[in-house]
PDB file of C-alpha atoms in Angstrom:
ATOM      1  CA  UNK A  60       0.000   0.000   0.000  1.00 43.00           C
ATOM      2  CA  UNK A  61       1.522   3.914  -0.784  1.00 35.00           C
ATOM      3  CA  UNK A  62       2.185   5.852   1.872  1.00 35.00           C
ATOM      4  CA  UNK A  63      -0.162   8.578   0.569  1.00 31.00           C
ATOM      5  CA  UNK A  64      -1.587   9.646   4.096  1.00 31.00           C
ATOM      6  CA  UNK A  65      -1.666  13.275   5.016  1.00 32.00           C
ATOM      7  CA  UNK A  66      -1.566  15.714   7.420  1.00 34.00           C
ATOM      8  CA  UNK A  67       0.366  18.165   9.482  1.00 31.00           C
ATOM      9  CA  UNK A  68       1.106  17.403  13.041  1.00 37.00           C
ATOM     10  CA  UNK A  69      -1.398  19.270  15.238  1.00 38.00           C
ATOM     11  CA  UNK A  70       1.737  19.196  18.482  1.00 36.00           C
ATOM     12  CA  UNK A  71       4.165  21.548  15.937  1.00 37.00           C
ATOM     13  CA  UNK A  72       2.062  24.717  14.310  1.00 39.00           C
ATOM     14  CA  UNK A  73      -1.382  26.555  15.629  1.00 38.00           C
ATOM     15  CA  UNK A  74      -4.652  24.588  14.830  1.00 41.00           C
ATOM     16  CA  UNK A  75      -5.224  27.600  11.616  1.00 36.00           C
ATOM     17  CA  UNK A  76      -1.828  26.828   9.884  1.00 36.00           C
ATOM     18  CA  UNK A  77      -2.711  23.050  10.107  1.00 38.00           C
ATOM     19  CA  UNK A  78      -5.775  23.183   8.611  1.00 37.00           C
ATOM     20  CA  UNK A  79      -4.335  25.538   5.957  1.00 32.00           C
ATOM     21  CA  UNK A  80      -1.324  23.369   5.541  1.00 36.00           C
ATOM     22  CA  UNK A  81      -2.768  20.098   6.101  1.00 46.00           C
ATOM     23  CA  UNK A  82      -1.405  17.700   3.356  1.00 52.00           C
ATOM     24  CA  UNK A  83       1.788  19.793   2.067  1.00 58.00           C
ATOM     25  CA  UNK A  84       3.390  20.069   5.468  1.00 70.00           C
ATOM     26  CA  UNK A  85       3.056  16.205   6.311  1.00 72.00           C
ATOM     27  CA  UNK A  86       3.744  14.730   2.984  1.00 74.00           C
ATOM     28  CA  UNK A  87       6.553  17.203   2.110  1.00 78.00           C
ATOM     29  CA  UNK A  88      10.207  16.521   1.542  1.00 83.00           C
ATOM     30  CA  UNK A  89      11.819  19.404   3.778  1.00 81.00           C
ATOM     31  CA  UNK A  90      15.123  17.561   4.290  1.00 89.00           C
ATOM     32  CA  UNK A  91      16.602  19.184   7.516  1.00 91.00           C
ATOM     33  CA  UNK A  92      13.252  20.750   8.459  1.00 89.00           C
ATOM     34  CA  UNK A  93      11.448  18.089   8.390  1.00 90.00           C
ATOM     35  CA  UNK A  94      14.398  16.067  10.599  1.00 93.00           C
ATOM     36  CA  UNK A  95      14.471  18.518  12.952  1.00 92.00           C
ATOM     37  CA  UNK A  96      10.345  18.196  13.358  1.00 89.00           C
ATOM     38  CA  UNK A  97      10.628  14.211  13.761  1.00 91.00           C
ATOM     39  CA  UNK A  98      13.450  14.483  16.220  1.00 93.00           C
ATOM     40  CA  UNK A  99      11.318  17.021  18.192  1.00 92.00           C
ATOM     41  CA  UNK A 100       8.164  14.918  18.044  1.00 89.00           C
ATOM     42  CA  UNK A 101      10.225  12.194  19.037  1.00 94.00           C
ATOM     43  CA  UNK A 102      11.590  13.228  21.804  1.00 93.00           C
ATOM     44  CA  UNK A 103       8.447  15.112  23.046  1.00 91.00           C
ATOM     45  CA  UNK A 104       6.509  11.747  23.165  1.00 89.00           C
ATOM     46  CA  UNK A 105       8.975   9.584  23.837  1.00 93.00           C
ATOM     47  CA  UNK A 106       8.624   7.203  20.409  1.00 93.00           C
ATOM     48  CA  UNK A 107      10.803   4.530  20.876  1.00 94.00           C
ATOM     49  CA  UNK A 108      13.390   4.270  17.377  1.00 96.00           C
ATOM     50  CA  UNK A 109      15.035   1.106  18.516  1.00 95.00           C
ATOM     51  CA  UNK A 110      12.053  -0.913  17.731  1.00 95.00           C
ATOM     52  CA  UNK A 111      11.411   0.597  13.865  1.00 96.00           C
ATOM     53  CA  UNK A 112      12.028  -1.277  11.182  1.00 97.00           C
ATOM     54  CA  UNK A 113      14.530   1.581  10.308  1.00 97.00           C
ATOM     55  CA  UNK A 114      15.394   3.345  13.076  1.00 96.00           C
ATOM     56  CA  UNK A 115      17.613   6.399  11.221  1.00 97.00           C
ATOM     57  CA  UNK A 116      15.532   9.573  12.067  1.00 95.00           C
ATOM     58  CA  UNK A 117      17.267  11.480   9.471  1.00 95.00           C
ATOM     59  CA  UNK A 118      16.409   8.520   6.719  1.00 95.00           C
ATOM     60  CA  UNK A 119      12.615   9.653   6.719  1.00 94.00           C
ATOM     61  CA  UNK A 120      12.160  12.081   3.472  1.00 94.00           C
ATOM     62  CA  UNK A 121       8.597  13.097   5.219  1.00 88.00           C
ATOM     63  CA  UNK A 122       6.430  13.437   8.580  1.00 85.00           C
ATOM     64  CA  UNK A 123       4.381  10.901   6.971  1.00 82.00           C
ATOM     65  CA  UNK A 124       6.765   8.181   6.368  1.00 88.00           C
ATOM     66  CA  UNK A 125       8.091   8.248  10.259  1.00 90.00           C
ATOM     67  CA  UNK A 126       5.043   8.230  11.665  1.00 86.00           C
ATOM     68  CA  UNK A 127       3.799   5.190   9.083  1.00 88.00           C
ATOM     69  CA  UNK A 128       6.877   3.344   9.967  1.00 92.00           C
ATOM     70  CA  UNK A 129       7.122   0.028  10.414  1.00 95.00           C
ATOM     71  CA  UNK A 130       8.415  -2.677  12.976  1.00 96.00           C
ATOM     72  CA  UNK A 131      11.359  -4.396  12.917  1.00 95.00           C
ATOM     73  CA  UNK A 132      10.358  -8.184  12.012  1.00 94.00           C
ATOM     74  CA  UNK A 133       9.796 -10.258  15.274  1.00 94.00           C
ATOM     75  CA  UNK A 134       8.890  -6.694  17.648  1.00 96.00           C
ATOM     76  CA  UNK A 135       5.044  -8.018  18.191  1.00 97.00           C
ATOM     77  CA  UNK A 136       5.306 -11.332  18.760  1.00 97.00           C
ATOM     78  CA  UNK A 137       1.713 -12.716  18.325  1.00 98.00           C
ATOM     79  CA  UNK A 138       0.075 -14.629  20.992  1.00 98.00           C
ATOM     80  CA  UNK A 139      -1.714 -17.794  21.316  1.00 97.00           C
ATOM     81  CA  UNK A 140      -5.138 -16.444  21.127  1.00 98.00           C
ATOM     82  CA  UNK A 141      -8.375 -16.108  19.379  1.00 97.00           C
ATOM     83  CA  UNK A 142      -8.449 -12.673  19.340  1.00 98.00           C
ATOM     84  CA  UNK A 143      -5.113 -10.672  19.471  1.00 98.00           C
ATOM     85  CA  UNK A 144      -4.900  -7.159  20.384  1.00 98.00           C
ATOM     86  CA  UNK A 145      -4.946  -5.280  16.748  1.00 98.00           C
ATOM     87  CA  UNK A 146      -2.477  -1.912  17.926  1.00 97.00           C
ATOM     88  CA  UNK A 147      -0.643  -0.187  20.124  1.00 96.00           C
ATOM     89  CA  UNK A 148      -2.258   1.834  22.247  1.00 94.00           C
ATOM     90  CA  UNK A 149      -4.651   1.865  25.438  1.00 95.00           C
ATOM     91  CA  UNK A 150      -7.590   0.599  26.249  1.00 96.00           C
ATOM     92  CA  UNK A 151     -10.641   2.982  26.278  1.00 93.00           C
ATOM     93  CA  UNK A 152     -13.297   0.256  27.309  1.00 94.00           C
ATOM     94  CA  UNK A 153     -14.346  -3.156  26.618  1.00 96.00           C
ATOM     95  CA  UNK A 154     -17.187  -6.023  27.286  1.00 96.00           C
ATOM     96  CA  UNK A 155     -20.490  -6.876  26.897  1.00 96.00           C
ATOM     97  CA  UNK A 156     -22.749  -4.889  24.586  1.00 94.00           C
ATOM     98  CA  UNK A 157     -26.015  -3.667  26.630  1.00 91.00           C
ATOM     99  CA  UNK A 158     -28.313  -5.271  24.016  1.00 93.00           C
ATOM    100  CA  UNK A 159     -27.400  -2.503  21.251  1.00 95.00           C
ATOM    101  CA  UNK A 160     -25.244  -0.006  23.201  1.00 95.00           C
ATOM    102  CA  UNK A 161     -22.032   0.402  23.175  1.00 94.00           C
ATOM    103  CA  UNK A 162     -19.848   1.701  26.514  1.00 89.00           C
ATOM    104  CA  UNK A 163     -17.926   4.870  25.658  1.00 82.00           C
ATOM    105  CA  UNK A 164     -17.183   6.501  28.979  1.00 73.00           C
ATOM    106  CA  UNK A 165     -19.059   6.342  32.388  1.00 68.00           C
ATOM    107  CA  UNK A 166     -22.744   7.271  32.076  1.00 71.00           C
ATOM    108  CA  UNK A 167     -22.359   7.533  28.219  1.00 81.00           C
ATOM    109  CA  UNK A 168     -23.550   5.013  25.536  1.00 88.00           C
ATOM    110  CA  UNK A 169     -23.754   5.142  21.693  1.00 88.00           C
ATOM    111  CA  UNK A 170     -25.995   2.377  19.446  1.00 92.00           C
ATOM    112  CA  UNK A 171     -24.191  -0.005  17.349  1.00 94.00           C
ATOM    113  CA  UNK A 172     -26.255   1.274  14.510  1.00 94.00           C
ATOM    114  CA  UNK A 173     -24.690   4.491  14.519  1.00 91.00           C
ATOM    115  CA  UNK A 174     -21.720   3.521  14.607  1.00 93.00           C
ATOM    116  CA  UNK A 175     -21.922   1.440  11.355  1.00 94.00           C
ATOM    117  CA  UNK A 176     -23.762   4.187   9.463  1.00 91.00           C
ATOM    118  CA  UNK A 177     -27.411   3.418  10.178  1.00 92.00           C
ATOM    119  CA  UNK A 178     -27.288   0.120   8.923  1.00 95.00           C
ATOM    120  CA  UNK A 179     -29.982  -1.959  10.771  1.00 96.00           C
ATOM    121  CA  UNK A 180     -29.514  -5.456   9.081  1.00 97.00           C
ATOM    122  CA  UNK A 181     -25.799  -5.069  10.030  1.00 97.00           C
ATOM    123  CA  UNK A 182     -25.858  -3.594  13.521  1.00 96.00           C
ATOM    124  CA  UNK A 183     -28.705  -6.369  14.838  1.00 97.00           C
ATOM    125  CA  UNK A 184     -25.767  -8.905  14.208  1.00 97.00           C
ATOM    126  CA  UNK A 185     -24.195  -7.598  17.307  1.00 97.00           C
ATOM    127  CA  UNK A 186     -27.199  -7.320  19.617  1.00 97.00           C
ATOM    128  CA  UNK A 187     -25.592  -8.813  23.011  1.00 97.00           C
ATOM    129  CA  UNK A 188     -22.273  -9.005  21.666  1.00 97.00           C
ATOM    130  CA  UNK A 189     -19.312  -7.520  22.753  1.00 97.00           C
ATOM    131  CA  UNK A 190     -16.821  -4.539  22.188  1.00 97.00           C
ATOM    132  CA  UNK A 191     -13.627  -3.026  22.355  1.00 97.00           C
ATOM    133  CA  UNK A 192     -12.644   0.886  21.947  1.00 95.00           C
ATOM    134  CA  UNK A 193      -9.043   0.903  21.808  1.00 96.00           C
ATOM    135  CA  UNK A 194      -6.922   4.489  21.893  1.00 91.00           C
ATOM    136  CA  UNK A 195      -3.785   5.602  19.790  1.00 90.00           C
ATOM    137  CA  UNK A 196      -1.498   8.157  20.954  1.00 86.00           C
ATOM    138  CA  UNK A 197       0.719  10.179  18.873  1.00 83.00           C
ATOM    139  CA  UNK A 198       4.193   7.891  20.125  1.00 87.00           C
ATOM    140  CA  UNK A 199       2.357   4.771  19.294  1.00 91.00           C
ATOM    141  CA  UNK A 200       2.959   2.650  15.887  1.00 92.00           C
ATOM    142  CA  UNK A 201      -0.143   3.613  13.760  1.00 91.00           C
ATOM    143  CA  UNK A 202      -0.601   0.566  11.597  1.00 95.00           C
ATOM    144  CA  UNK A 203      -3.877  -1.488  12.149  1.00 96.00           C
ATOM    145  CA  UNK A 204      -3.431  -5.538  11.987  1.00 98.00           C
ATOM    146  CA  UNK A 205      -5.883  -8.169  11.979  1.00 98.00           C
ATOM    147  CA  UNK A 206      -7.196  -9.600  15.280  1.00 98.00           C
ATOM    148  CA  UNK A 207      -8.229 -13.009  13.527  1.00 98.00           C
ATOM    149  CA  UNK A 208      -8.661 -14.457  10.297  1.00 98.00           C
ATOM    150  CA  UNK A 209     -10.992 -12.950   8.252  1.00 98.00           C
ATOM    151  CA  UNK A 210     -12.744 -12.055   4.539  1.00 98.00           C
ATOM    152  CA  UNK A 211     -13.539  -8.969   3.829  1.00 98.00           C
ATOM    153  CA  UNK A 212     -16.958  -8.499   2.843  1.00 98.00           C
ATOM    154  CA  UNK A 213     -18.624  -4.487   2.915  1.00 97.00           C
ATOM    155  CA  UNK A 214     -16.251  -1.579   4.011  1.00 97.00           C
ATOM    156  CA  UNK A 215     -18.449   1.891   4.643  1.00 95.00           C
ATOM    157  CA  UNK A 216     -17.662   5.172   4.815  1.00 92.00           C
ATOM    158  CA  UNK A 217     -19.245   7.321   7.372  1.00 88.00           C
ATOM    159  CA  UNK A 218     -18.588  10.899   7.499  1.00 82.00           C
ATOM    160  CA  UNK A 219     -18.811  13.369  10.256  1.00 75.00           C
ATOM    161  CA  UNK A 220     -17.082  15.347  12.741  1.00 66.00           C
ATOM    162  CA  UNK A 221     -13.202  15.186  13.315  1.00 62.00           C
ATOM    163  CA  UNK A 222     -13.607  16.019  17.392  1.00 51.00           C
ATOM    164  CA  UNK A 223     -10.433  14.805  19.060  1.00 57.00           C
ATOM    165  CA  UNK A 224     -10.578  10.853  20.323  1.00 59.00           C
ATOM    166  CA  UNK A 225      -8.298  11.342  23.854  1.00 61.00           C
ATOM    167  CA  UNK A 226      -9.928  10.331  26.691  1.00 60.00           C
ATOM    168  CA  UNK A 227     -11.108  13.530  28.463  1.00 54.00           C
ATOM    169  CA  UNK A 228     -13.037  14.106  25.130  1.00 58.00           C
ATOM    170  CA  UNK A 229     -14.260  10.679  25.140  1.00 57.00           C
ATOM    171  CA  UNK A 230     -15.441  11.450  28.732  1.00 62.00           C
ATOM    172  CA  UNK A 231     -17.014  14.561  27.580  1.00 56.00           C
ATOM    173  CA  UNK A 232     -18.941  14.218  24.553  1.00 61.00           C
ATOM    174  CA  UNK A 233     -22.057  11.943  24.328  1.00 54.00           C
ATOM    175  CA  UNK A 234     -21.507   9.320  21.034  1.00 61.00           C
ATOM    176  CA  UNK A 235     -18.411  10.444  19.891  1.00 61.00           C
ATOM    177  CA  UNK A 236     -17.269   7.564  18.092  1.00 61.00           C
ATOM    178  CA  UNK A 237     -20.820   7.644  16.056  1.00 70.00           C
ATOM    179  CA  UNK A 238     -20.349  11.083  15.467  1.00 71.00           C
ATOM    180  CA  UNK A 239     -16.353  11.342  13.890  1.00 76.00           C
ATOM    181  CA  UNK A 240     -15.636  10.302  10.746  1.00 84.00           C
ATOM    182  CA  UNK A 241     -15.424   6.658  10.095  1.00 87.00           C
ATOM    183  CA  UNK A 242     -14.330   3.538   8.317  1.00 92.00           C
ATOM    184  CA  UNK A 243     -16.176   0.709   8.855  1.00 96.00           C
ATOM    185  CA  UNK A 244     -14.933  -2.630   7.920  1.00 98.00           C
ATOM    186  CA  UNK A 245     -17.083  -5.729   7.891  1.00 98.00           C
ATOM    187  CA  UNK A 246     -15.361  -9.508   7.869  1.00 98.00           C
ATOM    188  CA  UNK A 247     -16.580 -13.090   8.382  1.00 97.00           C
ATOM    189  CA  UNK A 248     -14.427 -15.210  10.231  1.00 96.00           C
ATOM    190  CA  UNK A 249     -14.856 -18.697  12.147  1.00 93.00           C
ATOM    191  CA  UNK A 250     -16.716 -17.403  14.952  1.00 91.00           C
ATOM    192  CA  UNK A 251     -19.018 -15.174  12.545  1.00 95.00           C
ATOM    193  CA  UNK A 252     -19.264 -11.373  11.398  1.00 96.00           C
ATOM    194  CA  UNK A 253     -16.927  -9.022  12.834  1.00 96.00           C
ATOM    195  CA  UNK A 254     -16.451  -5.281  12.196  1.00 98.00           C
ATOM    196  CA  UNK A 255     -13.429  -3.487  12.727  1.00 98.00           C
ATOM    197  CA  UNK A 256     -14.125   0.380  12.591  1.00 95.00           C
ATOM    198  CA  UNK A 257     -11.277   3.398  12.034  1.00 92.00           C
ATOM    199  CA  UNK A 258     -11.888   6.361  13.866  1.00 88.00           C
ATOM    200  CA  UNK A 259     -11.114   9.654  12.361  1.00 78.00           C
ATOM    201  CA  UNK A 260      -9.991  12.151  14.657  1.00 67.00           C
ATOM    202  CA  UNK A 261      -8.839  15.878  15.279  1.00 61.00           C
ATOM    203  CA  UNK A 262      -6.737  16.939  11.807  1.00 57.00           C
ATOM    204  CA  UNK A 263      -6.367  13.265  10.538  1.00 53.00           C
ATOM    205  CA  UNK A 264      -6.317  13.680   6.984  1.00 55.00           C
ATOM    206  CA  UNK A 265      -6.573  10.549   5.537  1.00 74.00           C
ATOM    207  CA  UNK A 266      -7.614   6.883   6.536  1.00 83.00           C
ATOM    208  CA  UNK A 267      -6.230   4.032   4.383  1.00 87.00           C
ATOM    209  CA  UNK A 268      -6.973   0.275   3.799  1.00 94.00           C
ATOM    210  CA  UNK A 269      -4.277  -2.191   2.170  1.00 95.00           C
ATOM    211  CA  UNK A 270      -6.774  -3.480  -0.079  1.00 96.00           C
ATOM    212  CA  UNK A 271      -8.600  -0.246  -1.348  1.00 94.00           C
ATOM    213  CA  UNK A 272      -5.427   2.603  -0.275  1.00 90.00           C
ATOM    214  CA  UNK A 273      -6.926   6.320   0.513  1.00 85.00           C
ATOM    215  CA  UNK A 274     -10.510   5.603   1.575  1.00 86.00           C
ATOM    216  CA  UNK A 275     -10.572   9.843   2.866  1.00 78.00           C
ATOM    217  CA  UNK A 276      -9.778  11.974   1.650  1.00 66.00           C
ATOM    218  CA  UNK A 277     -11.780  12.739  -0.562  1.00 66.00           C
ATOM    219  CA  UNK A 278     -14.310  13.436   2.265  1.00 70.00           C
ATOM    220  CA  UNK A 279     -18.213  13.291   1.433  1.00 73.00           C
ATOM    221  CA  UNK A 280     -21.400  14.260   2.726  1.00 78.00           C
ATOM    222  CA  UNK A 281     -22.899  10.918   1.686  1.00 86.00           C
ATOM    223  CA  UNK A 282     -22.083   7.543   3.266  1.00 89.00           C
ATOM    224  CA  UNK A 283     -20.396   5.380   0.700  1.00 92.00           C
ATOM    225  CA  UNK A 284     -19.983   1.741   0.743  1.00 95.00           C
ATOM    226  CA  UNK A 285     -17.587  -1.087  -1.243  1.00 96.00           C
ATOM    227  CA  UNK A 286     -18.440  -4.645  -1.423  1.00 97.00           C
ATOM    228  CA  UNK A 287     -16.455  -7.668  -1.725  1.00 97.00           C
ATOM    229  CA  UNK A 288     -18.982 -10.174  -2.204  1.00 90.00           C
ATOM    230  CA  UNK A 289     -17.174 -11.364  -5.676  1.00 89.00           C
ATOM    231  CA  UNK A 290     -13.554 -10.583  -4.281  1.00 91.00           C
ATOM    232  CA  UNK A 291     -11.532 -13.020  -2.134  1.00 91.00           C
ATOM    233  CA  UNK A 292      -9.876 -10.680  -0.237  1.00 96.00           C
ATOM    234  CA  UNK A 293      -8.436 -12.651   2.918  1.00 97.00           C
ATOM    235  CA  UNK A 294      -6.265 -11.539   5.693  1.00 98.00           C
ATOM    236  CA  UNK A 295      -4.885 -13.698   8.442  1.00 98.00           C
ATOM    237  CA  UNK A 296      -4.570 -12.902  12.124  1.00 98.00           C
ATOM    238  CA  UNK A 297      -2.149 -10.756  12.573  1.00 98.00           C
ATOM    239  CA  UNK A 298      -1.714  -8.864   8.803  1.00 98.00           C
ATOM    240  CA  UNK A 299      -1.856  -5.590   8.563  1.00 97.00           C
ATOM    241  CA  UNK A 300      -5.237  -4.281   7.313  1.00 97.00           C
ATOM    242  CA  UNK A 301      -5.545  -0.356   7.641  1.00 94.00           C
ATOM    243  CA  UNK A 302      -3.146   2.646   8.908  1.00 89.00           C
ATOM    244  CA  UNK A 303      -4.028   6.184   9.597  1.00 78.00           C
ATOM    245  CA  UNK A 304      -2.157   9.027  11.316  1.00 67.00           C
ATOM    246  CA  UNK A 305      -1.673  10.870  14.602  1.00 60.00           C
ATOM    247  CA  UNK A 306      -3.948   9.655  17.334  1.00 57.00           C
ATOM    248  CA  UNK A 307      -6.904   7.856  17.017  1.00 82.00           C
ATOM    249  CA  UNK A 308      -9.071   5.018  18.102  1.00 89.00           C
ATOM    250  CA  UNK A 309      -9.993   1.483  16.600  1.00 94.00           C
ATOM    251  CA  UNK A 310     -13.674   0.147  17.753  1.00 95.00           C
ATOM    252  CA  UNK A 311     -14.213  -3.395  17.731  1.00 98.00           C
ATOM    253  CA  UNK A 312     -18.165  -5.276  17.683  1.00 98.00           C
ATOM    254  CA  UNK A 313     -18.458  -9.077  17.971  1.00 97.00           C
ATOM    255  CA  UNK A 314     -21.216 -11.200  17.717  1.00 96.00           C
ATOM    256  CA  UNK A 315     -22.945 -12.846  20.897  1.00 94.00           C
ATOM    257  CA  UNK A 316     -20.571 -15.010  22.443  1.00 91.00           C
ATOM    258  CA  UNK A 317     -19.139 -16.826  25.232  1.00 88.00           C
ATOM    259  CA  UNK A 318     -15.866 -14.496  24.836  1.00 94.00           C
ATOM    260  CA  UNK A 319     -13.503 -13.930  27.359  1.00 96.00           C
ATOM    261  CA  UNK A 320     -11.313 -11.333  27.518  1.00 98.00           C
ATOM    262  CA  UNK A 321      -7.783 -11.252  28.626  1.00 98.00           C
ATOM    263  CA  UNK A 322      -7.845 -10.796  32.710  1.00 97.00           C
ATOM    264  CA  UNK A 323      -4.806  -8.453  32.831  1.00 97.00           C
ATOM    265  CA  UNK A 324      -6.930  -5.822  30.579  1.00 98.00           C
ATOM    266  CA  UNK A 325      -8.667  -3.006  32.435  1.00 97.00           C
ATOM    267  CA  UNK A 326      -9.525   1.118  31.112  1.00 95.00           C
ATOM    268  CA  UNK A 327      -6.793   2.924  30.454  1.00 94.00           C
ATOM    269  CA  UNK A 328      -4.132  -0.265  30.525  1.00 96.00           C
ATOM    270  CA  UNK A 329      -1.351   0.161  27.983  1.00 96.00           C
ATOM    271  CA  UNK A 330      -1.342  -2.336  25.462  1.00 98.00           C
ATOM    272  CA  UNK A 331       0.364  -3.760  22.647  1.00 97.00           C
ATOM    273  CA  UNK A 332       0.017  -5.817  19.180  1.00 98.00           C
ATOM    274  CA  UNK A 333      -0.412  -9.566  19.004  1.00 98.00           C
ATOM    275  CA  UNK A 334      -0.978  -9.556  23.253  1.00 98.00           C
ATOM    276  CA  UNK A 335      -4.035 -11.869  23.947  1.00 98.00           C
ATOM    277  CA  UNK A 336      -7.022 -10.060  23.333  1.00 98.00           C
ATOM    278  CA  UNK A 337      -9.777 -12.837  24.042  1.00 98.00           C
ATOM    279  CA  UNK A 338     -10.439 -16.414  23.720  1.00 96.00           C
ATOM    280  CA  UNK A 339     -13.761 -17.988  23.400  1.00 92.00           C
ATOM    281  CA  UNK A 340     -14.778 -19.805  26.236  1.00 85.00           C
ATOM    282  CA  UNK A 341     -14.284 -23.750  26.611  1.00 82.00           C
ATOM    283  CA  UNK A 342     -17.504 -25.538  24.989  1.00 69.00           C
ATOM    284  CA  UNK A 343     -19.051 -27.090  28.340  1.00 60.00           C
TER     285      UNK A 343
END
């Protein structure tokens, strides 16, 4: 997949020049200006180098191709699970759907079906299922992986708002995640449907898929929707599926279950691709 993702860091100019600026500042090739801005946003949050596939600040012709950077092979060891965790990041919350809502923040709660775009047929799949919301900072490794096997099926475009995803916002405003910007990826797998959704966020210019590339911008007033029904596009636990930049947040639905989530995991817990995510529960 290019590396065609843009957008100027919000921590560097005012909120007006990044708007203005957006794609040029990101995606340009500033050679010592745009070291010097990777070595300050790297030291400012603390992104640990030694882990990148290349580590070589100065090797990066653009903002955008740091903060897309890759592992080193072997860095996320995968775990022996059903479900693996599919970032870096922290946990926002997690657990059992209240019949169709969804668990943002203490006293608020969204609907599944507007958090797929208002698509009944798809959101009653998840009544009583569960959920994860998991956070990306701006230090964190920004590529999106698989959690399980799974085909791709429907992938939806949602637009809306670009609020900020941190977790005093989260805290703050009632149905965020239904209200940003969104794409929403639908898969079978073993255990059944799954949906993987990417959460647009404060100044995050574009969100990309590794089978489709840019899916925003362009940005629409319209929902707009792919399907894969004559495509077998497969990914295996673990793969990289998606990528977008600065932070933002990856929302999880699963069908009704016996799933059981990894004991260690509580709000706010740091956490880290390919740790156990859940398992489903012995049969018996």
């Amino acid at each position: 997949m290019s590396d065609r993702l843009a957008v100027l860091p919000q921590y560097i100019l005012p909120k007006q020049a990044m708007t203005a600026l957006a794609g040029k500042a990101a995606s340009a090739r500033g050679g010592a200006m745009t070291t010097a801005a990777i070595r300050w946003f790297v030291k400012k949050y603390g992104v640990n180098m030694a882990e990148a596939a290349n580590p070589d600040i100065a090797s990066y012709p653009t903002f955008n191709e740091f903060f897309t950077r890759a592992l080193k092979p072997g860095a996320r060891p995968l775990a022996q699970a059903d479900l693996i965790c599919p970032v870096d990041g922290a946990i926002s919350r997690f657990g059992d759907m209240d019949h169709n809502k969804i668990l943002q923040a203490k006293g608020h709660h969204y609907l599944a079906v507007q958090l797929v775009g208002g698509d009944e047929a798809l959101a009653t799949q998840f009544d009583h299922g569960s959920f994860a919301t998991l956070y990306l900072a701006p230090k964190d490794y920004h590529r999106i992986h698989m959690p399980c096997d799974g085909r791709l099926t429907r992938m939806i475009h949602v637009p809306g708002a670009l609020f900020s995803v941190n977790p005093p916002t989260a805290r703050g405003i009632p149905g965020l995640f239904a209200r940003n910007e969104r794409v929403v990826c639908v898969f079978e797998t073993a255990r059944g449907p799954f949906v993987l959704v990417l959460v647009g966020a404060t100044i995050v210019g574009s969100v990309a898929t590794v089978w489709h590339g840019v899916v925003t911008p362009p940005r629409s007033r319209e929902v707009r929707e792919w399907r894969y029904d004559d495509r077998a596009i497969t990914l295996k636990q673990g793969e990289e599926m998606g990528r977008f930049q600065l932070g933002s947040t990856v929302v999880m639905l699963f069908p009704r279950g016996d799933l059981v989530f990894n004991p260690k995991w509580a709000p706010d817990r740091a956490i880290r691709l390919g740790e156990t995510m859940a398992n489903d529960a012995p049969a018996g």
